PDB file of C-alpha atoms and ligand atoms in Angstrom:
ATOM      1  CA  UNK A  14     -14.256  14.407  -7.583  1.00 43.00           C
ATOM      2  CA  UNK A  15     -14.355  10.367  -6.112  1.00 53.00           C
ATOM      3  CA  UNK A  16     -12.288  11.353  -3.195  1.00 87.00           C
ATOM      4  CA  UNK A  17     -14.144   9.533  -0.694  1.00 93.00           C
ATOM      5  CA  UNK A  18     -16.008   5.978  -0.952  1.00 96.00           C
ATOM      6  CA  UNK A  19     -18.154   5.727   2.026  1.00 95.00           C
ATOM      7  CA  UNK A  20     -18.394   1.967   1.462  1.00 97.00           C
ATOM      8  CA  UNK A  21     -14.605   1.786   0.951  1.00 98.00           C
ATOM      9  CA  UNK A  22     -12.484  -0.363   3.974  1.00 98.00           C
ATOM     10  CA  UNK A  23      -9.122   2.065   3.154  1.00 98.00           C
ATOM     11  CA  UNK A  24     -11.470   5.323   3.256  1.00 98.00           C
ATOM     12  CA  UNK A  25     -12.634   4.120   6.265  1.00 98.00           C
ATOM     13  CA  UNK A  26      -8.754   3.144   7.527  1.00 98.00           C
ATOM     14  CA  UNK A  27      -7.572   6.868   5.852  1.00 98.00           C
ATOM     15  CA  UNK A  28     -10.344   8.735   7.645  1.00 97.00           C
ATOM     16  CA  UNK A  29      -9.851   6.858  11.017  1.00 97.00           C
ATOM     17  CA  UNK A  30     -13.517   4.949  11.617  1.00 97.00           C
ATOM     18  CA  UNK A  31     -11.666   1.688  11.209  1.00 97.00           C
ATOM     19  CA  UNK A  32      -8.292   1.092  13.591  1.00 98.00           C
ATOM     20  CA  UNK A  33      -5.031   0.317  11.480  1.00 98.00           C
ATOM     21  CA  UNK A  34      -1.328  -0.168  12.319  1.00 98.00           C
ATOM     22  CA  UNK A  35      -0.076   3.045  11.262  1.00 98.00           C
ATOM     23  CA  UNK A  36       3.702   3.268   9.431  1.00 98.00           C
ATOM     24  CA  UNK A  37       3.679   6.444   7.900  1.00 98.00           C
ATOM     25  CA  UNK A  38       1.366   9.495   7.275  1.00 98.00           C
ATOM     26  CA  UNK A  39       1.316  12.657   4.974  1.00 98.00           C
ATOM     27  CA  UNK A  40      -1.221  14.771   3.416  1.00 97.00           C
ATOM     28  CA  UNK A  41      -1.934  12.454   0.278  1.00 97.00           C
ATOM     29  CA  UNK A  42      -0.619   9.496   1.215  1.00 98.00           C
ATOM     30  CA  UNK A  43      -1.058   6.509   4.436  1.00 98.00           C
ATOM     31  CA  UNK A  44       0.714   3.573   4.959  1.00 98.00           C
ATOM     32  CA  UNK A  45      -0.186   0.763   7.141  1.00 98.00           C
ATOM     33  CA  UNK A  46       0.708  -2.861   7.988  1.00 98.00           C
ATOM     34  CA  UNK A  47      -1.738  -5.513   6.536  1.00 98.00           C
ATOM     35  CA  UNK A  48      -3.945  -7.510   8.507  1.00 98.00           C
ATOM     36  CA  UNK A  49      -2.973 -10.227   6.900  1.00 98.00           C
ATOM     37  CA  UNK A  50       1.098 -10.269   5.832  1.00 98.00           C
ATOM     38  CA  UNK A  51       2.127 -12.573   3.814  1.00 97.00           C
ATOM     39  CA  UNK A  52       5.830 -12.324   5.210  1.00 98.00           C
ATOM     40  CA  UNK A  53       7.946 -10.461   8.040  1.00 98.00           C
ATOM     41  CA  UNK A  54       7.749  -7.365   6.729  1.00 98.00           C
ATOM     42  CA  UNK A  55       4.547  -6.323   4.440  1.00 98.00           C
ATOM     43  CA  UNK A  56       2.510  -2.613   4.604  1.00 98.00           C
ATOM     44  CA  UNK A  57       0.573  -0.831   2.181  1.00 99.00           C
ATOM     45  CA  UNK A  58       0.621   2.232   0.558  1.00 99.00           C
ATOM     46  CA  UNK A  59      -2.243   4.175   0.174  1.00 98.00           C
ATOM     47  CA  UNK A  60      -3.532   7.363  -1.251  1.00 98.00           C
ATOM     48  CA  UNK A  61      -5.836   9.375   0.473  1.00 98.00           C
ATOM     49  CA  UNK A  62      -8.016  10.568  -2.557  1.00 98.00           C
ATOM     50  CA  UNK A  63     -10.180   7.237  -3.353  1.00 98.00           C
ATOM     51  CA  UNK A  64      -8.699   5.358  -6.471  1.00 98.00           C
ATOM     52  CA  UNK A  65     -10.782   1.998  -7.615  1.00 98.00           C
ATOM     53  CA  UNK A  66      -6.672   0.540  -8.987  1.00 98.00           C
ATOM     54  CA  UNK A  67      -3.772   1.088 -11.012  1.00 98.00           C
ATOM     55  CA  UNK A  68      -6.513   1.812 -14.106  1.00 98.00           C
ATOM     56  CA  UNK A  69      -8.202   5.131 -13.587  1.00 98.00           C
ATOM     57  CA  UNK A  70      -4.487   6.550 -13.031  1.00 98.00           C
ATOM     58  CA  UNK A  71      -4.342   9.773 -15.617  1.00 98.00           C
ATOM     59  CA  UNK A  72      -1.652  11.920 -16.078  1.00 98.00           C
ATOM     60  CA  UNK A  73      -2.229  14.152 -13.366  1.00 97.00           C
ATOM     61  CA  UNK A  74      -1.415  10.662 -10.666  1.00 98.00           C
ATOM     62  CA  UNK A  75       2.419  10.511 -12.063  1.00 98.00           C
ATOM     63  CA  UNK A  76       3.542  12.269  -9.257  1.00 98.00           C
ATOM     64  CA  UNK A  77       1.510  10.892  -6.650  1.00 98.00           C
ATOM     65  CA  UNK A  78       2.785   7.430  -8.412  1.00 98.00           C
ATOM     66  CA  UNK A  79       6.393   8.448  -8.427  1.00 98.00           C
ATOM     67  CA  UNK A  80       6.134   9.431  -4.365  1.00 98.00           C
ATOM     68  CA  UNK A  81       4.466   6.572  -3.863  1.00 98.00           C
ATOM     69  CA  UNK A  82       7.735   4.237  -5.657  1.00 98.00           C
ATOM     70  CA  UNK A  83       9.940   6.586  -3.726  1.00 98.00           C
ATOM     71  CA  UNK A  84       8.919   6.977  -0.011  1.00 98.00           C
ATOM     72  CA  UNK A  85       8.709   2.814  -0.365  1.00 98.00           C
ATOM     73  CA  UNK A  86      12.512   1.715  -0.092  1.00 98.00           C
ATOM     74  CA  UNK A  87      12.744   4.767   2.879  1.00 98.00           C
ATOM     75  CA  UNK A  88       9.907   2.834   4.702  1.00 98.00           C
ATOM     76  CA  UNK A  89      10.786  -1.030   3.606  1.00 98.00           C
ATOM     77  CA  UNK A  90      14.209   0.048   5.532  1.00 98.00           C
ATOM     78  CA  UNK A  91      12.565   1.602   8.330  1.00 98.00           C
ATOM     79  CA  UNK A  92      10.063  -1.493   8.842  1.00 98.00           C
ATOM     80  CA  UNK A  93      13.058  -3.632   9.221  1.00 98.00           C
ATOM     81  CA  UNK A  94      13.371  -5.252   5.775  1.00 98.00           C
ATOM     82  CA  UNK A  95      17.410  -5.317   5.106  1.00 98.00           C
ATOM     83  CA  UNK A  96      19.029  -3.173   2.535  1.00 98.00           C
ATOM     84  CA  UNK A  97      19.916  -4.020  -1.244  1.00 98.00           C
ATOM     85  CA  UNK A  98      21.290  -6.576  -2.899  1.00 98.00           C
ATOM     86  CA  UNK A  99      20.935  -8.971   0.851  1.00 97.00           C
ATOM     87  CA  UNK A 100      17.779  -8.192   1.602  1.00 98.00           C
ATOM     88  CA  UNK A 101      15.146  -5.645  -0.237  1.00 98.00           C
ATOM     89  CA  UNK A 102      11.649  -5.505  -1.084  1.00 98.00           C
ATOM     90  CA  UNK A 103       8.781  -6.893  -3.268  1.00 98.00           C
ATOM     91  CA  UNK A 104       6.602  -4.480  -4.051  1.00 98.00           C
ATOM     92  CA  UNK A 105       3.427  -5.807  -5.202  1.00 98.00           C
ATOM     93  CA  UNK A 106      -0.264  -3.429  -6.840  1.00 98.00           C
ATOM     94  CA  UNK A 107      -2.835  -5.895  -7.468  1.00 98.00           C
ATOM     95  CA  UNK A 108      -5.310  -4.726 -10.660  1.00 98.00           C
ATOM     96  CA  UNK A 109      -8.936  -5.866 -11.065  1.00 98.00           C
ATOM     97  CA  UNK A 110     -10.320  -9.262 -10.659  1.00 98.00           C
ATOM     98  CA  UNK A 111      -7.711 -11.231 -12.782  1.00 98.00           C
ATOM     99  CA  UNK A 112      -5.075  -9.464 -11.037  1.00 98.00           C
ATOM    100  CA  UNK A 113      -6.086 -10.734  -7.649  1.00 98.00           C
ATOM    101  CA  UNK A 114      -7.002  -7.186  -6.406  1.00 98.00           C
ATOM    102  CA  UNK A 115      -9.515  -7.747  -4.109  1.00 98.00           C
ATOM    103  CA  UNK A 116     -10.122  -3.962  -2.197  1.00 98.00           C
ATOM    104  CA  UNK A 117     -10.726  -1.319  -4.483  1.00 98.00           C
ATOM    105  CA  UNK A 118      -8.777   1.120  -3.599  1.00 98.00           C
ATOM    106  CA  UNK A 119      -5.584   1.100  -5.220  1.00 98.00           C
ATOM    107  CA  UNK A 120      -2.348   0.574  -2.839  1.00 98.00           C
ATOM    108  CA  UNK A 121       0.799  -1.028  -3.014  1.00 98.00           C
ATOM    109  CA  UNK A 122       1.757  -4.171  -1.111  1.00 98.00           C
ATOM    110  CA  UNK A 123       5.283  -3.649   0.526  1.00 98.00           C
ATOM    111  CA  UNK A 124       6.677  -6.300   1.738  1.00 98.00           C
ATOM    112  CA  UNK A 125      10.421  -7.794   3.530  1.00 98.00           C
ATOM    113  CA  UNK A 126      12.240  -9.643   5.422  1.00 98.00           C
ATOM    114  CA  UNK A 127      13.801 -13.650   5.726  1.00 97.00           C
ATOM    115  CA  UNK A 128      12.261 -16.039   4.169  1.00 96.00           C
ATOM    116  CA  UNK A 129      10.198 -18.364   3.367  1.00 95.00           C
ATOM    117  CA  UNK A 130       6.706 -16.172   3.224  1.00 97.00           C
ATOM    118  CA  UNK A 131       3.749 -17.287   3.276  1.00 94.00           C
ATOM    119  CA  UNK A 132       3.133 -16.451  -0.226  1.00 88.00           C
ATOM    120  CA  UNK A 133       5.095 -15.755  -3.264  1.00 77.00           C
TER     121      UNK A 133
HETATM  122  P1  LIG B  20      -5.539  -7.401  -2.330  1.00 60.45           P
HETATM  123  O1  LIG B  20      -5.974  -8.428  -2.345  1.00 60.45           O
HETATM  124  O2  LIG B  20      -6.965  -6.048  -2.641  1.00 60.45           O
HETATM  125  O3  LIG B  20      -4.607  -6.779  -3.420  1.00 60.45           O
HETATM  126  O4  LIG B  20      -5.207  -6.727  -1.089  1.00 60.45           O
HETATM  127  C1  LIG B  20      -6.146  -6.574   0.438  1.00 60.45           C
HETATM  128  C2  LIG B  20      -4.910  -6.524   1.016  1.00 60.45           C
HETATM  129  O5  LIG B  20      -5.705  -5.611   2.132  1.00 60.45           O
HETATM  130  C3  LIG B  20      -4.759  -8.010   1.757  1.00 60.45           C
HETATM  131  O6  LIG B  20      -3.849  -8.426   1.536  1.00 60.45           O
HETATM  132  C4  LIG B  20      -5.532  -7.805   3.285  1.00 60.45           C
HETATM  133  O7  LIG B  20      -5.191  -8.255   3.940  1.00 60.45           O
HETATM  134  C5  LIG B  20      -5.831  -6.974   3.218  1.00 60.45           C
HETATM  135  N1  LIG B  20      -6.853  -6.115   4.236  1.00 60.45           N
HETATM  136  C6  LIG B  20      -8.197  -6.345   3.912  1.00 60.45           C
HETATM  137  N2  LIG B  20      -8.667  -5.719   5.187  1.00 60.45           N
HETATM  138  C7  LIG B  20      -7.907  -4.745   5.863  1.00 60.45           C
HETATM  139  C8  LIG B  20      -8.165  -4.248   7.233  1.00 60.45           C
HETATM  140  O8  LIG B  20      -9.007  -4.249   7.373  1.00 60.45           O
HETATM  141  N3  LIG B  20      -6.692  -3.607   8.111  1.00 60.45           N
HETATM  142  C9  LIG B  20      -5.963  -4.157   7.536  1.00 60.45           C
HETATM  143  N4  LIG B  20      -4.911  -3.390   7.462  1.00 60.45           N
HETATM  144  N5  LIG B  20      -5.506  -4.899   5.615  1.00 60.45           N
HETATM  145  C10 LIG B  20      -7.152  -5.381   5.467  1.00 60.45           C
HETATM  146 ZN1  LIG B  21     -11.260   4.151  -1.062  1.00 60.45          ZN
END
């Protein structure tokens, strides 16, 4: 079981060893504001269990990933994204070096708010 990686920065945030500005928490998910936002709204959603990236997902993770995708729109609105279709949000999941992943604990970037944004 690769539940917690003591060298992983997001596992440390989940464990409360590194502070974060929480957006949402339940027994299997945590959402918190990105420390270096690219957009007026920019938070990260992570499974509490250490999964390095989307490349490690198995069929057993289908419900977990489904929950994240269904929860994201609700949290985006709560964090100030305007409603679809004028508003909306962008979800990005960088995976691996060529996918631009820097922190190797699976995370969804949820970004939104009035443009222009710093990136994208
Ligand atoms: P990646 O490039 O891996 O998709 O994105 C990692 C994201 O994690 C970056 O947007 C970065 O700003 C964010 N990040 C890195 N370290 C921390 C931290 O200690 N706290 C928070 N809240 N975000 C972090
Ligand atoms: Zn981790």
